Each structure stands twice: as C-alpha cells, then as structure tokens.
Short mmCIF file of C-alpha atoms in Angstrom, two decimals:
data_model
loop_
_atom_site.label_atom_id
_atom_site.label_comp_id
_atom_site.label_asym_id
_atom_site.label_seq_id
_atom_site.Cartn_x
_atom_site.Cartn_y
_atom_site.Cartn_z
CA UNK A 1 0.00 0.00 0.00
CA UNK A 2 1.37 3.44 -0.95
CA UNK A 3 1.93 6.22 1.57
CA UNK A 4 -1.02 8.14 0.13
CA UNK A 5 -3.23 5.07 0.41
CA UNK A 6 -2.14 4.60 4.01
CA UNK A 7 -3.08 8.22 4.74
CA UNK A 8 -6.46 7.65 3.12
CA UNK A 9 -7.02 4.49 5.15
CA UNK A 10 -5.99 6.35 8.30
CA UNK A 11 -8.61 8.99 7.57
CA UNK A 12 -11.23 6.25 7.62
CA UNK A 13 -10.15 4.67 10.91
CA UNK A 14 -12.62 6.18 13.33
CA UNK A 15 -14.15 5.16 16.59
CA UNK A 16 -16.17 1.95 16.66
CA UNK A 17 -19.73 1.86 15.44
CA UNK A 18 -22.27 1.99 18.21
CA UNK A 19 -25.15 -0.40 17.75
CA UNK A 20 -28.30 -1.16 19.63
CA UNK A 21 -32.04 -1.44 19.37
CA UNK A 22 -34.08 1.71 19.12
CA UNK A 23 -37.07 1.99 21.40
CA UNK A 24 -40.48 1.61 19.77
CA UNK A 25 -42.17 3.90 22.28
CA UNK A 26 -43.71 6.82 20.38
CA UNK A 27 -41.16 9.65 20.44
CA UNK A 28 -42.66 11.87 17.73
CA UNK A 29 -43.73 15.49 18.14
CA UNK A 30 -41.64 18.15 19.90
CA UNK A 31 -42.04 18.64 23.64
CA UNK A 32 -42.42 22.00 25.31
CA UNK A 33 -39.03 23.58 25.93
CA UNK A 34 -37.99 23.87 29.57
CA UNK A 35 -37.23 27.22 31.14
CA UNK A 36 -33.86 28.72 30.27
CA UNK A 37 -31.19 28.49 32.96
CA UNK A 38 -28.61 31.27 33.54
CA UNK A 39 -25.30 30.38 31.89
CA UNK A 40 -23.62 30.94 35.25
CA UNK A 41 -25.38 27.81 36.51
CA UNK A 42 -23.95 25.46 33.85
CA UNK A 43 -20.52 24.82 35.36
CA UNK A 44 -21.42 21.21 36.18
CA UNK A 45 -22.87 20.44 32.74
CA UNK A 46 -21.01 18.38 30.11
CA UNK A 47 -22.49 18.26 26.62
CA UNK A 48 -21.68 15.00 24.86
CA UNK A 49 -21.22 15.76 21.15
CA UNK A 50 -21.02 13.25 18.33
CA UNK A 51 -18.56 14.05 15.56
CA UNK A 52 -17.36 12.66 12.25
CA UNK A 53 -14.08 13.10 10.45
CA UNK A 54 -14.59 16.48 9.04
CA UNK A 55 -15.42 17.83 12.00
CA UNK A 56 -17.53 19.68 14.31
CA UNK A 57 -14.79 19.85 16.92
CA UNK A 58 -12.16 21.04 14.43
CA UNK A 59 -14.40 23.87 13.24
CA UNK A 60 -15.37 25.00 16.73
CA UNK A 61 -11.76 25.00 17.93
CA UNK A 62 -10.40 26.74 14.83
CA UNK A 63 -12.92 29.55 15.21
CA UNK A 64 -12.25 29.92 18.94
CA UNK A 65 -15.87 29.02 19.63
CA UNK A 66 -14.93 26.75 22.53
CA UNK A 67 -13.14 29.50 24.41
CA UNK A 68 -14.69 30.59 27.71
CA UNK A 69 -17.43 27.99 27.68
CA UNK A 70 -19.70 28.17 30.74
CA UNK A 71 -20.08 24.36 30.51
CA UNK A 72 -17.89 21.47 29.37
CA UNK A 73 -17.97 19.56 26.08
CA UNK A 74 -16.81 16.05 25.23
CA UNK A 75 -16.54 14.77 21.65
CA UNK A 76 -16.98 11.20 20.38
CA UNK A 77 -16.10 10.21 16.80
CA UNK A 78 -18.45 8.14 14.64
CA UNK A 79 -18.18 6.62 11.20
CA UNK A 80 -21.36 8.24 9.84
CA UNK A 81 -24.68 9.77 10.84
CA UNK A 82 -26.81 6.69 11.63
CA UNK A 83 -24.67 5.54 14.58
CA UNK A 84 -24.83 9.10 15.92
CA UNK A 85 -28.63 8.89 15.92
CA UNK A 86 -28.45 5.54 17.71
CA UNK A 87 -26.04 6.95 20.27
CA UNK A 88 -28.32 9.91 20.98
CA UNK A 89 -31.30 7.59 21.42
CA UNK A 90 -29.25 5.43 23.79
CA UNK A 91 -28.27 8.47 25.86
CA UNK A 92 -24.59 8.32 24.88
CA UNK A 93 -24.51 11.74 23.22
CA UNK A 94 -26.62 14.89 23.42
CA UNK A 95 -26.05 16.39 19.97
CA UNK A 96 -24.55 15.70 16.55
CA UNK A 97 -24.55 17.14 13.05
CA UNK A 98 -25.48 14.66 10.33
CA UNK A 99 -26.37 14.60 6.67
CA UNK A 100 -29.92 14.72 5.35
CA UNK A 101 -30.73 10.99 5.51
CA UNK A 102 -29.81 9.80 9.04
CA UNK A 103 -32.69 11.76 10.64
CA UNK A 104 -35.11 10.01 8.27
CA UNK A 105 -33.88 6.60 9.36
CA UNK A 106 -34.00 7.78 12.95
CA UNK A 107 -37.59 8.92 12.60
CA UNK A 108 -38.52 5.66 10.89
CA UNK A 109 -37.07 3.81 13.88
CA UNK A 110 -38.83 6.10 16.36
CA UNK A 111 -35.51 7.44 17.63
CA UNK A 112 -35.49 9.63 20.72
CA UNK A 113 -34.11 12.66 18.89
CA UNK A 114 -35.25 15.89 17.24
CA UNK A 115 -33.83 17.94 14.38
CA UNK A 116 -33.05 21.37 15.87
CA UNK A 117 -30.93 23.15 13.24
CA UNK A 118 -30.17 23.01 9.52
CA UNK A 119 -27.09 23.62 7.37
CA UNK A 120 -27.03 24.04 3.59
CA UNK A 121 -24.15 21.98 2.27
CA UNK A 122 -25.31 22.10 -1.34
CA UNK A 123 -24.57 18.40 -1.93
CA UNK A 124 -21.48 19.17 -4.01
CA UNK A 125 -19.31 16.54 -2.34
CA UNK A 126 -21.99 13.84 -2.14
CA UNK A 127 -21.14 11.86 -5.27
CA UNK A 128 -21.33 8.46 -6.93
CA UNK A 129 -17.87 7.26 -7.94
CA UNK A 130 -16.73 4.61 -10.40
CA UNK A 131 -13.28 3.43 -11.40
CA UNK A 132 -11.67 5.59 -14.08
CA UNK A 133 -11.68 2.65 -16.52
CA UNK A 134 -15.26 1.61 -15.72
CA UNK A 135 -17.68 1.37 -18.66
CA UNK A 136 -20.38 2.97 -16.45
CA UNK A 137 -21.05 6.49 -17.69
CA UNK A 138 -24.42 7.41 -16.15
CA UNK A 139 -26.74 6.41 -13.34
CA UNK A 140 -28.82 4.50 -15.88
CA UNK A 141 -25.77 2.31 -16.40
CA UNK A 142 -25.88 1.12 -12.79
CA UNK A 143 -28.42 -1.62 -13.52
CA UNK A 144 -27.02 -4.90 -12.21
CA UNK A 145 -24.01 -3.20 -10.59
CA UNK A 146 -22.90 -3.34 -6.96
CA UNK A 147 -22.76 -0.09 -4.98
CA UNK A 148 -20.86 0.30 -1.71
CA UNK A 149 -22.79 2.64 0.54
CA UNK A 150 -23.25 3.44 4.22
CA UNK A 151 -26.81 2.48 5.14
CA UNK A 152 -28.92 5.45 6.20
CA UNK A 153 -26.25 7.97 5.22
CA UNK A 154 -26.68 10.98 2.93
CA UNK A 155 -25.04 8.88 0.21
CA UNK A 156 -27.82 6.30 0.62
CA UNK A 157 -30.48 8.97 0.15
CA UNK A 158 -28.65 10.54 -2.77
CA UNK A 159 -28.25 7.19 -4.52
CA UNK A 160 -31.90 6.29 -4.03
CA UNK A 161 -33.07 9.57 -5.58
CA UNK A 162 -30.64 9.20 -8.49
CA UNK A 163 -31.86 5.67 -9.17
CA UNK A 164 -35.48 6.83 -9.10
CA UNK A 165 -34.76 9.64 -11.55
CA UNK A 166 -33.11 7.14 -13.89
CA UNK A 167 -36.14 4.82 -13.74
CA UNK A 168 -34.35 2.30 -11.51
CA UNK A 169 -35.08 0.93 -8.07
CA UNK A 170 -32.85 -0.68 -5.40
CA UNK A 171 -33.97 -4.04 -6.80
CA UNK A 172 -32.22 -3.18 -10.08
CA UNK A 173 -28.82 -2.83 -8.38
CA UNK A 174 -26.97 -4.48 -5.53
CA UNK A 175 -26.63 -2.18 -2.54
CA UNK A 176 -23.68 -3.31 -0.40
CA UNK A 177 -24.00 -1.63 2.99
CA UNK A 178 -20.52 -0.76 4.26
CA UNK A 179 -19.09 1.99 6.42
CA UNK A 180 -16.47 4.16 4.64
CA UNK A 181 -13.35 2.20 5.67
CA UNK A 182 -14.78 -1.11 4.46
CA UNK A 183 -16.29 0.56 1.39
CA UNK A 184 -12.86 1.91 0.44
CA UNK A 185 -11.36 -1.56 0.66
CA UNK A 186 -14.15 -3.16 -1.33
CA UNK A 187 -13.98 -0.47 -4.01
CA UNK A 188 -10.19 -0.45 -4.43
CA UNK A 189 -10.16 -4.25 -4.60
CA UNK A 190 -12.98 -4.12 -7.17
CA UNK A 191 -15.29 -6.26 -5.07
CA UNK A 192 -17.90 -3.58 -5.79
CA UNK A 193 -18.39 -1.56 -8.95
CA UNK A 194 -19.40 1.76 -7.43
CA UNK A 195 -18.82 3.80 -4.28
CA UNK A 196 -21.40 6.38 -3.15
CA UNK A 197 -19.85 8.66 -0.54
CA UNK A 198 -19.52 12.22 0.74
CA UNK A 199 -16.77 14.75 1.49
CA UNK A 200 -14.05 14.64 2.67
CA UNK A 201 -13.93 11.02 1.45
CA UNK A 202 -14.98 12.06 -2.06
CA UNK A 203 -12.26 14.68 -2.31
CA UNK A 204 -9.68 12.24 -0.93
CA UNK A 205 -10.74 9.52 -3.38
CA UNK A 206 -10.51 11.96 -6.28
CA UNK A 207 -6.90 12.70 -5.35
CA UNK A 208 -5.69 9.28 -4.25
CA UNK A 209 -7.57 6.90 -6.57
CA UNK A 210 -8.27 6.69 -10.30
CA UNK A 211 -11.98 7.50 -10.15
CA UNK A 212 -14.71 9.30 -12.03
CA UNK A 213 -17.88 10.84 -10.67
CA UNK A 214 -21.06 9.93 -12.54
CA UNK A 215 -23.46 11.91 -10.32
CA UNK A 216 -23.59 14.44 -7.52
CA UNK A 217 -26.38 15.43 -5.16
CA UNK A 218 -26.45 19.11 -6.11
CA UNK A 219 -29.92 19.95 -7.40
CA UNK A 220 -31.03 16.35 -6.85
CA UNK A 221 -31.43 16.22 -3.07
CA UNK A 222 -31.58 19.16 -0.67
CA UNK A 223 -27.90 18.66 0.27
CA UNK A 224 -28.66 19.73 3.81
CA UNK A 225 -27.05 18.84 7.09
CA UNK A 226 -29.00 18.76 10.33
CA UNK A 227 -28.24 19.35 13.98
CA UNK A 228 -29.86 16.52 15.92
CA UNK A 229 -30.38 16.64 19.70
CA UNK A 230 -31.49 13.88 22.03
CA UNK A 231 -34.93 14.16 23.59
CA UNK A 232 -33.32 13.76 27.00
CA UNK A 233 -31.03 16.76 26.46
CA UNK A 234 -33.91 18.88 25.15
CA UNK A 235 -35.99 18.05 28.22
CA UNK A 236 -33.24 18.93 30.68
CA UNK A 237 -33.21 22.67 31.51
CA UNK A 238 -29.43 22.92 31.84
CA UNK A 239 -28.47 20.85 28.81
CA UNK A 240 -31.17 22.57 26.74
CA UNK A 241 -29.69 25.96 27.67
CA UNK A 242 -26.19 24.72 26.87
CA UNK A 243 -27.39 23.42 23.50
CA UNK A 244 -28.85 26.80 22.62
CA UNK A 245 -25.51 28.41 23.39
CA UNK A 246 -23.55 25.76 21.47
CA UNK A 247 -25.73 26.10 18.37
CA UNK A 248 -25.12 29.84 18.27
CA UNK A 249 -21.38 29.27 18.73
CA UNK A 250 -21.36 26.72 15.92
CA UNK A 251 -23.26 29.03 13.56
CA UNK A 252 -20.78 31.81 14.31
CA UNK A 253 -17.92 29.38 13.72
CA UNK A 254 -19.27 28.52 10.28
CA UNK A 255 -19.55 32.22 9.49
CA UNK A 256 -15.91 32.62 10.55
CA UNK A 257 -14.85 29.68 8.33
CA UNK A 258 -16.81 31.11 5.40
CA UNK A 259 -15.09 34.47 5.81
CA UNK A 260 -11.61 33.02 6.44
CA UNK A 261 -11.44 30.14 3.98
CA UNK A 262 -7.65 29.89 3.74
CA UNK A 263 -7.16 29.95 7.49
CA UNK A 264 -9.92 27.40 8.06
CA UNK A 265 -8.67 25.02 5.36
CA UNK A 266 -5.19 25.08 6.87
CA UNK A 267 -6.51 24.26 10.34
CA UNK A 268 -8.92 21.67 8.98
CA UNK A 269 -6.20 19.84 7.06
CA UNK A 270 -3.98 19.73 10.16
CA UNK A 271 -6.75 18.64 12.53
CA UNK A 272 -8.17 15.90 10.29
CA UNK A 273 -4.87 14.76 8.77
CA UNK A 274 -5.66 15.64 5.17
CA UNK A 275 -3.52 16.84 2.31
CA UNK A 276 -4.13 20.62 2.17
CA UNK A 277 -5.18 20.27 -1.48
CA UNK A 278 -7.86 17.75 -0.49
CA UNK A 279 -9.01 19.94 2.39
CA UNK A 280 -9.28 22.91 0.04
CA UNK A 281 -11.55 20.97 -2.32
CA UNK A 282 -13.69 19.47 0.43
CA UNK A 283 -14.25 22.67 2.39
CA UNK A 284 -14.50 24.81 -0.73
CA UNK A 285 -17.60 22.92 -1.83
CA UNK A 286 -18.98 21.24 1.31
CA UNK A 287 -18.80 23.81 4.11
CA UNK A 288 -22.29 23.65 5.63
CA UNK A 289 -23.77 27.09 6.12
CA UNK A 290 -26.54 27.81 8.66
CA UNK A 291 -29.98 27.89 7.11
CA UNK A 292 -33.63 27.93 8.13
CA UNK A 293 -35.55 24.85 9.20
CA UNK A 294 -38.16 25.94 6.68
CA UNK A 295 -41.37 24.22 5.68
CA UNK A 296 -39.85 23.76 2.22
CA UNK A 297 -36.79 21.99 3.61
CA UNK A 298 -38.92 19.75 5.81
CA UNK A 299 -41.14 18.95 2.82
CA UNK A 300 -38.09 17.90 0.80
CA UNK A 301 -37.11 15.54 3.63
CA UNK A 302 -40.61 14.11 3.61
CA UNK A 303 -40.35 13.43 -0.12
CA UNK A 304 -37.14 11.50 0.49
CA UNK A 305 -38.71 9.60 3.39
CA UNK A 306 -41.63 8.65 1.15
CA UNK A 307 -39.23 7.41 -1.51
CA UNK A 308 -37.37 5.27 1.04
CA UNK A 309 -40.66 3.69 2.07
CA UNK A 310 -41.89 3.18 -1.50
CA UNK A 311 -38.65 1.43 -2.41
CA UNK A 312 -38.76 -0.82 0.64
CA UNK A 313 -35.66 0.66 2.28
CA UNK A 314 -37.70 1.47 5.41
CA UNK A 315 -40.92 -0.16 6.59
CA UNK A 316 -43.02 3.00 6.50
CA UNK A 317 -42.51 6.71 5.92
CA UNK A 318 -42.48 8.72 9.15
CA UNK A 319 -44.14 12.13 9.39
CA UNK A 320 -40.80 13.94 9.32
CA UNK A 321 -42.19 17.19 10.73
CA UNK A 322 -42.88 15.36 13.98
CA UNK A 323 -39.13 14.98 14.46
CA UNK A 324 -38.41 18.70 13.97
CA UNK A 325 -38.16 21.12 16.90
CA UNK A 326 -37.79 24.82 16.08
CA UNK A 327 -37.22 26.03 19.63
CA UNK A 328 -33.81 27.56 18.79
CA UNK A 329 -34.86 29.30 15.57
CA UNK A 330 -35.10 32.82 17.02
CA UNK A 331 -31.52 32.64 18.32
CA UNK A 332 -30.16 31.18 15.07
CA UNK A 333 -32.03 33.21 12.45
CA UNK A 334 -29.67 36.25 12.58
CA UNK A 335 -26.79 33.90 11.77
CA UNK A 336 -28.20 32.29 8.62
CA UNK A 337 -26.02 32.65 5.55
CA UNK A 338 -26.68 32.31 1.85
CA UNK A 339 -24.23 30.16 -0.07
CA UNK A 340 -21.84 32.31 -2.11
#
C-alpha cells in the first residue's frame, strides 16, 4: 500500500460503530421547551457531542468558539450519521450534526431525537464514484451493478433519488452496505463496482484513486445537514440551555470559516490529517452554512422519506415534521447565511 493510500485508510479509521435497538415507544412530536437556565449555573454540565471526520470539533476550535465555555464539552467520533442517531437515542450523546438521511432513518425507527438546526451543504461533495476505466457512464448504467454505501447515510439517500430519476429501483442494483473504511477496501479491490460517498472522502478519493464521478447530489437532493439533539437533552433545563448556546457558537464558527477560507482550510487539514489540497476541495464545496428549518426543507425531507418507504428501504414513511423542533430558531435566524 502506498503512503497516500495509508493516509487515506488512516482517515477512515474512526471510533467503533455503536449499535443497539431503538425503542419503539412513540417519540414523535416536539415537547415544550424547559425554562432557560442562567449560563452561570452550567458549570457542572457536560455536553456530549457526536462528531465525524470532518469535523464539528475542528471547526469550533479553529474559530475559537470553545473559548470561555460556561459548561464542558466532550466529543466522540463516529463513522457516519446513523450511529450518531443511535447513540443519541441510547443516551450516549446529546447532539450531533449529520447529513440529510440519518434523521429520516432515525424517525422511521422512532428514535429519541429531534432535528433542531439546519445547514445548507449544497450536496457538491456527495457523489457516486466509479473506477476511471469503468464502462459505467451514467446512473442508468448502474443496472445490475454493486454499490458500496453506508446504510442510512446521505449517500444512501442521494443514490436512491438518483436511481429513481433514472427509472431504476434498489432491486435493479446491488446495494452493499458498508461503512467508509470497508467501502474503500471493497472499491479499491474491485469487489464492488461503485462507491457512493460524501466529502471529505470524495475529495480524498478523487486525489488518491483513479476514479470518475457519474453523479452528484447538487440539485437532486436538498444537500442539507442537520443538527440533531437527544430528547433527553432537550428536556433537561441545563443541557437545553447549553445546547442553545452551542448552536449559536457553531453558527458563528461557520460564518468565521466562510469568511476566512484559507485559514480554516489550513486548520482543517492539520486537525483531520488531510492533504491541504484535499481539504481545500472538500471545504470549498462542502462547508455547511446555517440555514432555516423551513417548511420547504422539511417537505423535501418528507419526499425523500416517502421514496425510502416506497422502495422498501424502510418499513413506513415517518411524518418527518414530527421529528423537527424549532425552539432555537429565534436565536439562530440572525446567523443564517446564503451560499456564495
């Protein structure tokens, strides 16, 4: 294995996947927010935050958003969004930022979480990759092909919508559910024909492997990211107050990164262990900017949930709006940004 391949593999070595059964007790519909607690009373609070390589922690630290916190934070690294949802339901974490599909799978499983914030990533880095010498040229050419994909991830949702647009269904292809590290191995060894993945893995693959992209999510799915909080944290007055503060800090951190691209890319590359050129590509197209939890955005999630149900990927489509809680909207609205 080359040095560059070893670096790529190292990027994909993240903390173990948390598993577990999700409670079937009805957890839909937002609960009334508890009373706000003075920040001076949060010294004993620790927010448990789920992260992925790409990271929430790296961005917050680079922007100085973790300076002078009135509470503590602890970060745990996950391979993708679905295990973050499971961890929040199990009480292991309080908050995480995921792609647009994990909350759908969470809602379908009656997860004990709510979507509390939204980020417009544009979907530029969410792509479907084939080998450079592959005869596959379009999504229509995927019939009968094997696709490595993380189940319940944004790549899963993107692929499903692309197949539908091409007149195909999951039954027309072979979906091979693998987390990114295993997907990389299967793809490079040609045990699968296609790899559907997101940044920074897409940008890394484009640099380190002979690949072509046959589709991207831009203009196909909403490309959004979502902040997801556990029901337990939202019901606790102190953690709820800390979450409100953290969400504002994160939104300000994204504004800082948007305004200081070169500085952010340099810090990001160092923190995540990426080639600066890869970091520049990934953050240049996939920096998630704060946006409104609008009715239109929620409707687009519902459309995707319906498609997952119609294609048999989930048992039934949840009413996605029941897993959305807008309690922090007034604090976050002044920090929304339009993509440049």
